[in-house]
Amino acid sequence: MFGPRLQGKVALITGAGMGQGRAAARLFAAHGAQVVVADVDAAAARSTVDLIMEAGGTALAVSGDVGVEADVRRMVGEAVGRFGALHILYPQAGVLWKDRDRSVVETEESWWDRVMAINVKGVYFTCKYGIPHLIEAGGGAIVVIGSVSALRGFTLPQDAYTASKGALISLTKSLAVQYARHGIRANIIHPGIVDTPMQATYLADPSKRAAFEGSTPLGRLARPEEIAQVALFLASDEASYVTGTEIAVDGGYTATGG
Ligand SMILES: NC(=O)c1ccc[n+]([C@@H]2O[C@H](COP(=O)([O-])OP(=O)(O)OC[C@H]3O[C@@H](n4cnc5c(N)ncnc54)[C@H](O)[C@@H]3O)[C@@H](O)[C@H]2O)c1
C-alpha cells in the first residue's frame, strides 16, 4: 500500500545502538531514509549500521555522548558531511537508572544532573545543532521520546527520569510552535514498558515482569518495533498536519487512569 515512506530523507537517531533506537534505525532505513546512527557505545552503533547495510539500506555510525555539547555538534557535522542534509531528528537516547534515581530524598545531586544531561540536554543539543539543517532543507520532523512515567506518579519513584520526561513534553510543544513556520513538526511519544536492554534487569525478575504485564490492558510489554512504527509515522509526510502533540503507545496503560 505504501511506498518507501522516508525516501530522500536523512534521519539522525540518537541512542540507536540498541533498543528502540536500533529498531527505529532499521525501520527508517527500510523505508528509504539515510540513517545516522548515533550512540555513546561506538561498537553498538556500528552493529546497528551493519544490520542496516546487510538489509540493503544506507547508514552512518557516529559516536559520542548526547549530554556533551561538543560531541553532539561533531556528530551532527559528521551526519551532514556524509549525507549533505538533515530532515528528521529523533533524539531518543535516554537513561533510567532505578538503582540511583529514586525519590528526591534518596537521589544524589550528581545522578540527578547526569540524568538531566542525557535525557533533557541531549534533546536540547540535538535540536540546537540539528534544527538549522532542517530549516535549510525547507522543513522536517522532530520526534521526541517521553514516557508514561511523565503522565502519572509512581509509588516506586524514579524522580529524575520522570522530571526529565516531563520537561520534554514542554520542550516539544515549544519547538512545534516556534518552528512551524519553517515547516518543522515536533511531536512526543510516550511509551509504556518496552522490552529493551533498559528494562532487562527488572524484566529478568518474573514477578516484576508479571506486574508490568498485569498493569497493561493489552496484557504484555511493547516490542521496540511497535514504538518505532509510531515514530516512522510522525517522521513521515503522512503526519503532515500533526505537530505539538503527544501520543501514548502504552497498550492502554494510561487509559486505566490509576
Ligand atoms: N524501555 C522502556 O520501557 C521505555 C519506556 C518509556 C520510554 N523509554 C525511552 O525510550 C528511549 C529509548 O530507550 P530504550 O528502552 O531503547 O533504552 P536502551 O537502554 O535499551 O537503549 C538506549 C541507547 O541509548 C544509548 N545511550 C545511553 N546514554 C547515551 C548518551 N549519553 N549518549 C548517547 N547515547 C546514549 C545507549 O548506549 C543505548 O544504545 C529512552 O529515551 C527511554 O527513556 C523507554
Tab-separated table of C-alpha atoms in Angstrom, residues 15 61 94 97 107 115 117 132 149-150 171 229 234:
chain	number	residue	atom	x	y	z
A	15	GLY	CA	20.719	6.084	21.186
A	61	ALA	CA	27.637	5.309	12.662
A	94	GLY	CA	17.800	8.232	27.393
A	97	TRP	CA	18.916	4.113	36.487
A	107	THR	CA	18.859	10.714	44.918
A	115	VAL	CA	20.049	12.033	34.065
A	117	ALA	CA	22.215	15.980	30.992
A	132	PRO	CA	19.368	24.837	11.433
A	149	SER	CA	6.014	7.953	33.791
A	150	ALA	CA	5.749	11.663	32.943
A	171	LEU	CA	10.091	21.447	25.116
A	229	GLN	CA	6.251	2.295	13.837
A	234	LEU	CA	5.413	11.008	12.908
